Coordinates of C-alpha atoms in Angstrom, one line a residue:
Chain V
X1 CA 11.5 -63.6 39.5
X2 CA 11.6 -66.0 36.4
X3 CA 14.4 -68.1 38.1
X4 CA 12.6 -68.2 41.3
X5 CA 9.4 -69.0 39.3
X6 CA 10.9 -71.4 37.2
X7 CA 12.8 -73.1 40.1
X8 CA 10.1 -73.1 42.8
X9 CA 7.9 -76.3 43.1
X10 CA 8.0 -80.1 43.2
X11 CA 7.5 -79.7 46.9
X12 CA 11.1 -79.9 47.7
X13 CA 11.8 -76.2 48.5
X14 CA 15.6 -76.9 49.9
X15 CA 16.3 -78.8 46.3
X16 CA 14.7 -75.4 44.9
X17 CA 17.0 -73.3 46.8
X18 CA 20.0 -75.6 45.7
X19 CA 19.1 -75.2 42.1
X20 CA 18.4 -71.7 42.4
X21 CA 21.9 -71.1 44.0
X22 CA 23.2 -72.5 40.8
X23 CA 21.2 -71.0 38.4
X24 CA 22.7 -67.7 40.1
X25 CA 26.5 -68.9 39.7
X26 CA 25.8 -69.8 35.9
X27 CA 24.0 -66.1 35.9
X28 CA 27.1 -64.7 37.6
X29 CA 29.5 -66.1 35.0
X30 CA 27.6 -64.9 32.3
X31 CA 27.7 -61.5 33.5
X32 CA 31.2 -61.7 34.4
X33 CA 32.1 -62.7 31.1
X34 CA 30.2 -59.9 29.6
X35 CA 32.3 -57.8 32.1
X36 CA 35.6 -59.1 30.7
X37 CA 34.5 -58.8 27.1
X38 CA 33.5 -55.4 27.5
X39 CA 37.0 -54.3 28.9
X40 CA 38.9 -56.3 26.6
X41 CA 37.3 -56.9 23.6
X42 CA 34.9 -54.1 22.9
X43 CA 37.0 -51.0 22.8
X44 CA 38.7 -52.4 19.7
X45 CA 35.4 -53.3 18.2
X46 CA 33.2 -51.1 15.7
X47 CA 30.3 -51.2 18.2
X48 CA 28.5 -47.6 18.3
X49 CA 28.7 -45.8 21.7
X50 CA 25.1 -46.6 22.1
X51 CA 25.6 -50.7 21.6
X52 CA 28.7 -50.3 24.1
X53 CA 26.2 -48.8 26.6
X54 CA 23.7 -51.7 26.0
X55 CA 26.5 -54.2 26.6
X56 CA 27.8 -52.6 29.5
X57 CA 24.0 -52.2 31.0
X58 CA 23.3 -55.9 30.1
X59 CA 26.3 -57.2 31.9
X60 CA 26.1 -54.9 35.0
X61 CA 22.2 -56.0 35.4
X62 CA 22.9 -59.6 34.8
X63 CA 25.8 -59.5 37.4
X64 CA 23.9 -57.3 39.7
X65 CA 20.7 -59.8 39.5
X66 CA 23.0 -62.7 40.2
X67 CA 24.4 -61.3 43.1
X68 CA 21.2 -60.6 44.6
X69 CA 20.1 -64.0 44.2
X70 CA 22.8 -65.7 45.4
X71 CA 23.3 -63.7 48.2
X72 CA 19.2 -63.9 49.3
X73 CA 19.2 -67.6 48.3
X74 CA 22.6 -68.4 50.6
X75 CA 20.5 -66.7 53.4
X76 CA 17.5 -68.7 53.0
X77 CA 19.8 -72.1 53.1
X78 CA 21.1 -71.2 56.1
X79 CA 18.2 -69.4 58.4
X80 CA 15.6 -71.8 58.7
X81 CA 13.1 -69.5 60.0
X82 CA 13.6 -67.1 57.0
X83 CA 13.2 -69.8 54.8
X84 CA 10.2 -71.4 56.2
X85 CA 9.0 -67.6 55.6
X86 CA 10.2 -67.7 52.2
X87 CA 8.7 -70.9 50.9
X88 CA 5.1 -70.0 52.5
X89 CA 5.1 -67.1 50.4
X90 CA 6.8 -68.6 47.0
X91 CA 4.4 -71.8 47.1
X92 CA 1.6 -70.2 48.4
X93 CA -1.0 -71.5 46.0
X94 CA -3.0 -68.3 45.9
X95 CA 0.2 -66.1 45.3
X96 CA 1.0 -68.5 42.3
X97 CA -2.5 -68.0 41.1
X98 CA -2.0 -64.5 40.7
X99 CA 1.5 -64.5 39.1
X100 CA -0.1 -67.1 36.7
X101 CA -3.1 -64.9 36.0
X102 CA -1.0 -61.6 35.7
X103 CA 1.3 -63.5 33.6
X104 CA -1.8 -64.6 31.0
X105 CA -3.1 -60.6 31.3
X106 CA 0.5 -59.2 30.6
X107 CA 1.0 -61.8 27.7
X108 CA -2.5 -61.0 26.4
X109 CA -2.1 -57.3 26.2
X110 CA 1.5 -57.3 25.0
X111 CA 0.3 -59.5 22.1
X112 CA -2.6 -57.3 21.4
X113 CA 0.0 -53.7 21.3
X114 CA 2.4 -55.9 19.6
X115 CA -0.3 -56.6 16.6
X116 CA -1.6 -53.2 16.8
X117 CA 2.0 -51.6 16.3
X118 CA 2.3 -53.5 13.4
X119 CA -0.4 -51.4 11.4
X120 CA 1.3 -48.4 12.9
X121 CA 4.8 -49.5 12.1
X122 CA 4.5 -50.8 8.5
X123 CA 4.5 -47.3 6.7
X124 CA 7.0 -46.0 8.6
X125 CA 10.0 -48.7 9.1
X126 CA 10.3 -52.2 7.7
X127 CA 12.9 -52.9 10.4
X128 CA 10.5 -52.7 13.2
X129 CA 7.8 -54.3 11.3
X130 CA 9.8 -57.5 10.7
X131 CA 10.9 -57.2 14.5
X132 CA 7.6 -57.2 15.8
X133 CA 6.2 -59.5 13.3
X134 CA 8.8 -61.7 14.5
X135 CA 7.8 -61.1 18.0
X136 CA 4.0 -62.1 17.1
X137 CA 5.8 -65.5 15.4
X138 CA 7.7 -66.4 17.8
X139 CA 4.5 -65.8 20.4
X140 CA 2.1 -68.0 18.4
X141 CA 4.8 -70.8 18.1
X142 CA 5.6 -70.8 21.5
X143 CA 2.0 -70.8 22.3
X144 CA 1.2 -73.9 20.2
X145 CA 4.3 -75.9 20.9
X146 CA 3.8 -75.3 24.7
X147 CA -0.2 -76.4 24.3
X148 CA 1.0 -79.6 22.4
X149 CA 3.5 -80.1 25.3
X150 CA 1.0 -79.5 27.9
X151 CA -1.6 -81.6 26.6
X152 CA 0.6 -84.4 26.2
X153 CA 2.1 -84.0 29.8
X154 CA -1.3 -83.2 31.7
Chain K
X1 CA -18.4 -73.1 46.8
X2 CA -18.6 -71.8 50.2
X3 CA -16.6 -72.7 53.3
X4 CA -16.9 -72.8 57.2
X5 CA -13.4 -71.8 57.7
X6 CA -14.3 -68.8 59.8
X7 CA -17.0 -70.3 61.8
X8 CA -14.9 -73.6 62.6
X9 CA -11.6 -71.4 63.3
X10 CA -13.4 -68.8 65.8
X11 CA -15.4 -71.8 67.3
X12 CA -11.5 -73.3 68.2
X13 CA -10.4 -69.6 69.0
X14 CA -7.6 -70.1 66.1
X15 CA -6.5 -66.9 64.7
X16 CA -6.0 -66.4 61.1
X17 CA -2.0 -66.2 61.2
X18 CA -2.2 -69.4 63.2
X19 CA -4.3 -71.7 60.7
X20 CA -2.3 -70.1 58.0
X21 CA 1.1 -71.7 59.6
X22 CA -0.9 -74.6 60.3
X23 CA -1.6 -75.3 56.5
X24 CA 1.5 -73.7 55.0
X25 CA -0.1 -70.9 53.5
X26 CA -0.2 -66.7 54.1
X27 CA -2.5 -65.1 56.0
X28 CA -4.0 -63.4 53.1
X29 CA -4.9 -66.8 51.5
X30 CA -7.1 -67.6 54.4
X31 CA -8.6 -64.1 54.7
X32 CA -9.4 -64.7 51.0
X33 CA -10.8 -68.0 51.5
X34 CA -13.2 -66.9 54.3
X35 CA -14.4 -63.9 52.4
X36 CA -15.1 -66.5 49.5
X37 CA -13.0 -64.5 46.8
X38 CA -10.9 -67.3 46.3
X39 CA -11.4 -70.8 46.2
X40 CA -9.0 -73.4 47.6
X41 CA -7.1 -76.5 45.7
X42 CA -8.4 -80.0 46.5
X43 CA -4.8 -80.0 48.2
X44 CA -5.4 -77.0 50.5
X45 CA -9.1 -78.1 51.1
X46 CA -7.7 -81.6 52.5
X47 CA -5.0 -79.7 54.5
X48 CA -7.6 -77.2 56.0
X49 CA -9.7 -80.1 56.7
X50 CA -7.5 -82.6 58.3
X51 CA -6.3 -79.1 60.5
X52 CA -10.0 -79.0 61.9
X53 CA -10.0 -82.9 62.2
X54 CA -13.1 -83.3 59.7
X55 CA -13.6 -84.2 56.2
X56 CA -13.4 -81.9 53.3
X57 CA -17.2 -82.0 52.9
X58 CA -17.8 -80.8 56.7
X59 CA -15.6 -77.6 55.9
X60 CA -16.3 -76.9 52.0
X61 CA -19.9 -77.0 50.9
X62 CA -20.1 -77.4 47.3
X63 CA -23.1 -75.9 45.5
X64 CA -24.5 -77.5 42.2
X65 CA -25.1 -75.1 39.9
X66 CA -29.0 -75.0 38.7
X67 CA -29.4 -76.5 35.3
X68 CA -32.0 -74.9 32.7

């Protein structure tokens, strides 16, 4: 979804699809490297069972997502009727407005929840506190940097 | 902002799906525009006006907000 959102726009949908296909290939490469590392390197490592499961889950998820994206993109590139339908759906301004608004609401509620959680986790776990404080710092930094970039760009 | 999309569309016997197809948006967007739940961007307003062979001002009615 994120790749589709990032690589849709500019008016040239064919170009967006070509970029999306390359993004899918790149993601597939990451997933496959993850698989290879899981089978060749992870068994001899000191990773816990939980971490190994997370590793395999990550590699599987990325590979599956990349394959779906690749197959769908290839289908759209070779079927003009389906491509036109997908283009209208993905570039429809109301749909984009809904996506942007939903992302804004999700971002605002997430940061609200994280700040609230800071007060709850502080007496319980310093590691969790640092992780959550890192998220708040990252959000704030990204917000100001993107505001700065957008104010110059627009 | 109000608009005359539904009125113009019905007068020309065009379905919502046909209009949506003609201006490259989903039928749901046309429904939202007609019901006034969503305001079109300048680009879409231009496309819709051009589709009907009219100017933007003839399709979209801008209402000046009352100032105190």
